[in-house]
Short mmCIF file of C-alpha atoms in Angstrom, two decimals:
data_model
loop_
_atom_site.label_atom_id
_atom_site.label_comp_id
_atom_site.label_asym_id
_atom_site.label_seq_id
_atom_site.Cartn_x
_atom_site.Cartn_y
_atom_site.Cartn_z
CA MET Y 1 77.55 45.47 143.39
CA PRO Y 2 75.06 46.03 140.54
CA SER Y 3 74.02 49.66 140.10
CA SER Y 4 70.34 48.68 140.50
CA VAL Y 5 70.94 47.87 144.18
CA PRO Y 6 69.87 50.85 146.30
CA ALA Y 7 72.32 52.47 148.65
CA ALA Y 8 72.36 51.00 152.15
CA ARG Y 9 70.52 52.84 154.87
CA PRO Y 10 71.51 52.38 158.48
CA ALA Y 11 69.59 49.61 160.26
CA ALA Y 12 68.87 51.35 163.56
CA ILE Y 13 68.82 49.48 166.84
CA ALA Y 14 65.19 48.68 167.67
CA PRO Y 15 63.09 46.27 169.66
CA THR Y 16 62.66 42.91 167.94
CA GLY Y 17 59.73 42.78 165.55
CA HIS Y 18 59.94 46.47 164.55
CA ARG Y 19 60.00 47.26 160.90
CA ARG Y 20 63.04 49.18 159.67
CA TRP Y 21 64.78 49.86 156.38
CA ALA Y 22 68.07 48.36 155.28
CA MET Y 23 69.46 48.10 151.77
CA GLY Y 24 66.43 50.13 150.68
CA MET Y 25 63.91 47.42 151.71
CA PRO Y 26 61.64 46.77 154.70
CA PHE Y 27 63.04 44.44 157.32
CA VAL Y 28 62.02 43.17 160.74
CA MET Y 29 64.72 43.41 163.37
CA ALA Y 30 65.85 40.00 164.60
CA PRO Y 31 66.88 39.13 168.18
CA ARG Y 32 70.32 40.19 169.35
CA GLN Y 33 72.69 37.26 169.08
CA PRO Y 34 76.50 36.94 168.98
CA TRP Y 35 76.84 35.18 165.68
CA CYS Y 36 76.59 35.61 161.98
CA TRP Y 37 73.10 36.04 160.50
CA PRO Y 38 72.06 35.70 156.85
CA ILE Y 39 70.21 38.58 155.30
CA VAL Y 40 67.51 37.42 152.97
CA ALA Y 41 66.63 39.52 149.95
CA MET Y 42 62.88 39.98 149.81
CA PRO Y 43 60.54 41.91 147.53
CA GLY Y 44 60.40 45.61 148.27
CA PRO Y 45 60.90 49.02 146.72
CA GLY Y 46 64.48 48.11 145.83
CA SER Y 47 65.64 45.42 143.42
CA LEU Y 48 68.06 43.47 145.63
CA GLY Y 49 65.59 40.59 145.76
CA LYS Y 50 65.82 40.26 141.97
CA VAL Y 51 69.56 39.54 141.95
CA PRO Y 52 69.89 35.70 141.95
CA ALA Y 53 73.25 35.67 143.74
CA MET Y 54 71.76 37.74 146.56
CA GLN Y 55 68.66 35.68 147.18
CA HIS Y 56 69.79 34.26 150.48
CA LEU Y 57 73.16 35.54 151.66
CA ALA Y 58 74.42 38.90 150.47
CA PHE Y 59 76.30 39.73 153.60
CA CYS Y 60 77.19 38.40 157.01
CA LEU Y 61 77.06 40.54 160.10
CA VAL Y 62 78.69 39.49 163.35
CA VAL Y 63 76.62 41.11 166.05
CA ALA Y 64 77.93 41.54 169.60
CA LEU Y 65 75.57 40.31 172.26
CA GLY Y 66 73.46 43.24 173.45
CA LEU Y 67 75.09 45.70 171.05
CA GLY Y 68 73.08 45.40 167.91
CA THR Y 69 70.44 43.68 165.83
CA VAL Y 70 70.35 42.30 162.33
CA ALA Y 71 67.71 43.12 159.77
CA ILE Y 72 65.53 40.24 158.62
CA ALA Y 73 63.03 40.72 155.82
CA ALA Y 74 59.36 41.06 156.70
CA ARG Y 75 57.08 38.39 155.19
CA ALA Y 76 53.42 37.76 154.67
CA GLU Y 77 51.81 36.08 157.63
CA LEU Y 78 50.78 32.41 157.72
CA PRO Y 79 47.47 31.30 159.32
CA GLU Y 80 46.79 32.13 162.95
CA ARG Y 81 46.00 28.53 163.90
CA LEU Y 82 47.88 25.33 163.13
CA SER Y 83 44.62 23.64 162.27
CA GLN Y 84 44.33 26.04 159.32
CA THR Y 85 47.67 24.99 157.75
CA GLY Y 86 46.48 21.69 156.31
CA LEU Y 87 48.41 19.37 158.63
CA ASP Y 88 45.41 17.03 158.86
CA GLY Y 89 44.71 17.16 155.13
CA ALA Y 90 45.22 14.71 152.30
CA GLY Y 91 48.71 14.13 150.94
CA VAL Y 92 50.53 14.80 154.25
CA ARG Y 93 53.15 12.16 155.00
CA ALA Y 94 55.37 11.60 157.98
CA PHE Y 95 59.16 11.25 157.66
CA GLU Y 96 62.14 10.79 159.94
CA PRO Y 97 65.73 11.97 159.22
CA ARG Y 98 68.52 9.61 160.11
CA PHE Y 99 70.67 12.30 161.72
CA ALA Y 100 68.35 14.38 163.91
CA LEU Y 101 69.10 17.90 165.07
CA TRP Y 102 69.63 18.04 168.86
CA SER Y 103 66.87 20.12 170.48
CA ASP Y 104 67.64 19.79 174.20
CA GLY Y 105 66.02 16.39 174.38
CA ALA Y 106 62.69 17.35 172.87
CA ALA Y 107 60.88 14.57 170.96
CA LYS Y 108 60.00 15.49 167.40
CA ARG Y 109 57.67 14.43 164.62
CA ARG Y 110 57.84 15.67 161.05
CA TRP Y 111 55.52 15.83 158.03
CA ILE Y 112 55.69 17.03 154.45
CA ALA Y 113 53.02 17.70 151.81
CA LEU Y 114 53.72 18.27 148.12
CA PRO Y 115 51.07 19.80 145.84
CA PRO Y 116 49.21 17.11 143.86
CA GLY Y 117 51.06 15.99 140.72
CA THR Y 118 54.38 17.62 141.68
CA GLN Y 119 57.81 16.11 142.40
CA VAL Y 120 60.96 17.03 144.28
CA ASP Y 121 63.85 17.84 141.97
CA ALA Y 122 66.70 15.53 143.10
CA SER Y 123 69.02 16.27 140.14
CA GLN Y 124 71.39 17.93 142.61
CA PRO Y 125 71.82 15.03 145.04
CA ASN Y 126 73.00 17.27 147.91
CA ALA Y 127 70.56 20.11 147.35
CA TRP Y 128 67.01 19.01 146.51
CA ARG Y 129 64.65 21.58 145.10
CA PHE Y 130 60.98 21.63 146.06
CA PRO Y 131 57.87 22.63 144.09
CA VAL Y 132 55.95 25.79 144.92
CA GLY Y 133 53.32 25.00 147.54
CA THR Y 134 55.45 22.50 149.46
CA ARG Y 135 54.57 22.49 153.13
CA LEU Y 136 56.47 21.04 156.08
CA TRP Y 137 55.77 20.75 159.80
CA LYS Y 138 57.89 19.75 162.78
CA GLU Y 139 56.32 19.11 166.17
CA PHE Y 140 58.26 19.43 169.44
CA SER Y 141 57.20 17.63 172.61
CA VAL Y 142 58.71 17.82 176.09
CA ASP Y 143 57.83 15.14 178.64
CA SER Y 144 55.17 13.76 176.25
CA ARG Y 145 53.50 17.21 176.06
CA ARG Y 146 53.20 18.99 172.73
CA VAL Y 147 54.79 22.41 173.01
CA GLU Y 148 55.40 23.76 169.51
CA THR Y 149 54.98 23.00 165.81
CA ARG Y 150 57.08 24.79 163.24
CA HIS Y 151 55.77 25.30 159.72
CA LEU Y 152 57.50 26.04 156.42
CA VAL Y 153 55.74 26.93 153.16
CA LEU Y 154 57.29 27.57 149.77
CA GLY Y 155 55.42 30.53 148.28
CA ALA Y 156 54.62 31.36 144.69
CA ASP Y 157 57.53 33.81 144.61
CA GLY Y 158 59.93 30.91 145.25
CA ARG Y 159 60.77 31.98 148.80
CA TRP Y 160 60.07 30.15 152.02
CA GLU Y 161 57.81 31.42 154.81
CA PHE Y 162 58.36 30.35 158.40
CA ALA Y 163 56.06 30.27 161.43
CA SER Y 164 55.95 28.63 164.86
CA TYR Y 165 52.75 27.57 166.58
CA VAL Y 166 52.39 27.18 170.38
CA TRP Y 167 50.11 24.43 171.61
CA ASP Y 168 47.19 25.32 173.83
CA GLY Y 169 44.77 22.44 174.25
CA ALA Y 170 43.51 20.95 171.00
CA ASP Y 171 45.09 23.53 168.70
CA ALA Y 172 48.19 25.69 168.40
CA MET Y 173 48.36 29.44 167.86
CA ARG Y 174 50.95 31.25 165.74
CA ALA Y 175 53.72 32.74 167.85
CA PRO Y 176 54.92 36.33 167.39
CA ALA Y 177 57.47 36.76 164.59
CA ARG Y 178 59.96 38.03 167.16
CA GLY Y 179 59.80 34.68 169.01
CA GLN Y 180 58.48 33.79 172.44
CA VAL Y 181 59.74 32.41 175.74
CA LEU Y 182 57.59 29.78 177.48
CA THR Y 183 57.77 28.38 180.99
CA LEU Y 184 56.94 24.69 181.00
CA PRO Y 185 55.06 23.01 183.87
CA ASP Y 186 58.34 21.87 185.47
CA GLY Y 187 59.58 25.48 185.44
CA LYS Y 188 61.96 24.85 182.53
CA ARG Y 189 62.44 27.64 179.99
CA TYR Y 190 61.47 26.88 176.40
CA ASP Y 191 62.39 29.24 173.55
CA ILE Y 192 60.10 29.60 170.52
CA PRO Y 193 62.33 30.78 167.68
CA SER Y 194 61.85 34.07 165.91
CA VAL Y 195 61.45 34.16 162.16
CA GLY Y 196 65.01 35.47 162.13
CA ASP Y 197 66.15 32.35 163.95
CA CYS Y 198 64.49 30.19 161.31
CA ILE Y 199 66.06 32.14 158.50
CA ALA Y 200 69.49 31.98 160.10
CA CYS Y 201 69.57 28.17 159.85
CA HIS Y 202 67.50 27.50 156.74
CA ALA Y 203 68.10 30.35 154.28
CA GLY Y 204 71.83 29.89 153.86
CA ALA Y 205 71.77 26.07 153.58
CA ARG Y 206 72.31 24.15 150.35
CA SER Y 207 68.58 23.47 150.53
CA PRO Y 208 66.24 25.29 152.94
CA VAL Y 209 64.64 21.91 153.73
CA LEU Y 210 67.14 20.31 156.08
CA GLY Y 211 65.57 16.98 157.06
CA PHE Y 212 63.93 15.82 153.81
CA ALA Y 213 67.12 15.19 151.83
CA ALA Y 214 69.07 12.35 150.24
CA LEU Y 215 71.45 11.56 153.06
CA GLN Y 216 68.91 12.28 155.78
CA LEU Y 217 66.29 9.93 154.30
CA GLY Y 218 68.80 7.32 153.15
CA PRO Y 219 66.98 3.94 153.02
CA ALA Y 220 63.62 5.64 152.46
CA VAL Y 221 64.73 7.16 149.14
CA PRO Y 222 64.16 4.11 146.85
CA ALA Y 223 60.51 3.96 147.96
CA LEU Y 224 60.05 7.66 147.18
CA LEU Y 225 61.40 7.05 143.70
CA ARG Y 226 59.06 4.11 143.14
CA GLU Y 227 56.16 6.33 144.22
CA GLY Y 228 57.20 8.93 141.67
CA LEU Y 229 57.84 11.69 144.20
CA LEU Y 230 61.38 12.39 143.01
CA ARG Y 231 62.69 13.36 139.58
CA GLY Y 232 66.20 13.67 138.21
CA ALA Y 233 67.66 11.36 140.87
CA PRO Y 234 70.54 9.01 140.00
CA ALA Y 235 69.15 5.76 138.55
CA ARG Y 236 71.09 3.67 141.10
CA TRP Y 237 68.94 5.07 143.92
CA VAL Y 238 66.10 2.80 142.79
CA THR Y 239 67.95 -0.12 144.39
CA GLN Y 240 70.81 1.50 146.28
CA ALA Y 241 69.96 4.09 148.90
CA PRO Y 242 72.14 7.23 148.91
CA ASP Y 243 74.83 7.35 151.58
CA PHE Y 244 78.34 8.62 152.23
CA VAL Y 245 81.56 6.66 152.61
CA ALA Y 246 82.70 5.97 156.14
CA ILE Y 247 85.56 3.73 157.30
CA ASN Y 248 83.58 2.32 160.24
CA ALA Y 249 80.33 2.60 162.16
CA ALA Y 250 81.75 5.13 164.61
CA GLU Y 251 82.76 7.50 161.83
CA HIS Y 252 79.41 7.05 160.09
CA ALA Y 253 77.50 7.91 163.26
CA ALA Y 254 79.71 10.86 164.26
CA ARG Y 255 79.96 12.47 160.86
CA GLY Y 256 76.22 11.91 160.27
CA TYR Y 257 75.57 13.67 163.57
CA LEU Y 258 77.73 16.63 162.51
CA HIS Y 259 76.00 16.71 159.11
CA GLY Y 260 72.59 16.89 160.75
CA ASN Y 261 73.53 19.47 163.40
CA CYS Y 262 76.14 21.59 161.66
CA GLY Y 263 76.22 20.83 157.94
CA HIS Y 264 73.52 23.34 156.98
CA CYS Y 265 76.03 26.10 157.74
CA HIS Y 266 79.41 24.37 157.37
CA PHE Y 267 79.61 23.43 153.69
CA ASP Y 268 81.50 24.67 150.65
CA GLY Y 269 80.00 28.09 150.04
CA GLY Y 270 78.55 28.33 153.54
CA VAL Y 271 79.94 30.18 156.52
CA PRO Y 272 83.45 31.46 155.79
CA VAL Y 273 85.39 29.31 158.27
CA PRO Y 274 87.70 26.34 157.46
CA LEU Y 275 85.39 23.69 158.89
CA ARG Y 276 83.47 21.57 156.39
CA LEU Y 277 80.97 19.36 158.19
CA ALA Y 278 78.34 18.81 155.48
CA LEU Y 279 78.46 15.44 153.71
CA ASP Y 280 78.10 14.66 150.04
CA VAL Y 281 76.31 11.68 148.59
CA GLY Y 282 78.92 9.02 147.75
CA GLY Y 283 81.78 11.11 149.19
CA ARG Y 284 84.15 10.84 152.11
CA PRO Y 285 83.84 13.29 155.00
CA ALA Y 286 86.26 16.18 154.82
CA PRO Y 287 89.08 16.23 157.40
CA VAL Y 288 88.25 18.34 160.42
CA ASP Y 289 89.86 19.55 163.61
CA GLY Y 290 88.30 17.11 166.08
CA ALA Y 291 89.46 19.05 169.11
CA ALA Y 292 87.77 22.22 167.85
CA VAL Y 293 84.53 20.33 167.14
CA LEU Y 294 84.54 18.76 170.60
CA ARG Y 295 85.28 22.06 172.27
CA ARG Y 296 82.38 23.83 170.59
CA ALA Y 297 79.93 20.95 170.95
CA GLY Y 298 80.85 20.64 174.62
CA THR Y 299 79.98 24.19 175.66
CA ARG Y 300 76.92 26.41 175.80
CA ASN Y 301 78.91 29.62 176.00
CA PRO Y 302 76.88 31.61 173.41
CA TYR Y 303 80.06 32.91 171.76
CA GLN Y 304 81.51 29.43 171.22
CA GLN Y 305 78.75 26.83 171.22
CA MET Y 306 77.84 24.76 168.18
CA PRO Y 307 75.17 24.81 166.97
CA PRO Y 308 74.69 28.51 167.92
CA LEU Y 309 70.91 28.36 167.82
CA GLY Y 310 68.11 26.21 169.18
CA THR Y 311 69.89 24.68 172.15
CA ARG Y 312 70.73 25.63 175.72
CA GLU Y 313 71.89 22.20 176.85
CA ILE Y 314 74.83 20.04 175.79
CA ASP Y 315 73.85 16.82 174.07
CA PRO Y 316 75.54 14.17 176.23
CA GLN Y 317 74.92 11.28 173.81
CA GLY Y 318 76.04 13.31 170.85
CA LEU Y 319 79.19 14.45 172.63
CA ALA Y 320 79.97 10.86 173.59
CA LEU Y 321 79.46 9.77 169.99
CA LEU Y 322 81.89 12.45 168.79
CA ASN Y 323 84.43 11.48 171.41
CA ARG Y 324 84.32 7.84 170.32
CA HIS Y 325 85.18 8.96 166.80
CA PHE Y 326 87.76 11.67 167.43
CA ASN Y 327 89.41 10.17 170.56
CA PRO Y 328 89.08 6.36 170.26
CA GLU Y 329 92.45 5.79 171.91
CA ILE Y 330 91.44 7.30 175.23
CA LEU Y 331 88.10 5.51 175.58
CA PRO Y 332 87.74 2.22 177.46
#
């Protein structure tokens, strides 16, 4: 470790949202969860945030449920109201990923806004890079009722800020950084993620923007190129949408589902387990242990479930799709 990195200080157990010191920098304690969390290097008295290799994942801590918390860097606050974030402004466009993340049946809408005159750098087909000032929103609705809108903003320092907004009438208010639990009209529990939850999924991915990507947008990519919103993309994308190679429709659907739900962690250089679920443009899916995938997708035991965050309910359609691919011989 470079000598400029300050010595680690113990990250004491504390209620979520409390500021503490770890690695010589201020952090907010994230909720207690039984999985591996990324630690994001942020500006502070120390210089860890200046080390490129440490900008998203320097370590991984496996935290036992109820036994500890993981330090997540404190960030500047985004606006209090969703109406102040620019969602209704010029240049905001809707988009829809092909392989949506399962969110316990919630309906979702998504938008992105690029600063005027800027482009997305698509020179790395599997890891797009976004211009400073990029903003994204994702709205969650349950039973046709808007519940939450999540917001991402790429700051001038090159790091992403995250916030969730809870709907109340005609506007939505920013939720606490520690997260929030809602009770819906039907009595169902709804979890608003903490900033730490957001970081856990986005910060360690090949690109922090998970849904606006080559394979996720697929057939929409040529139009983006013609509009001049992408630069550095392969020339063939003008007429041939990016995709991966699948032997049949069942494999395409199943491996696309795993890419959208699991690939942001399970890629070369991601979580240190032998399970590669991310897809590459133009490539074949990596071999995987289908039984292990089905076992983890088919449980909500918090120590075993996949994905580990953002879901309390098994996805029946997704599980059936995976079964059709991994166990075709036992299906009618």
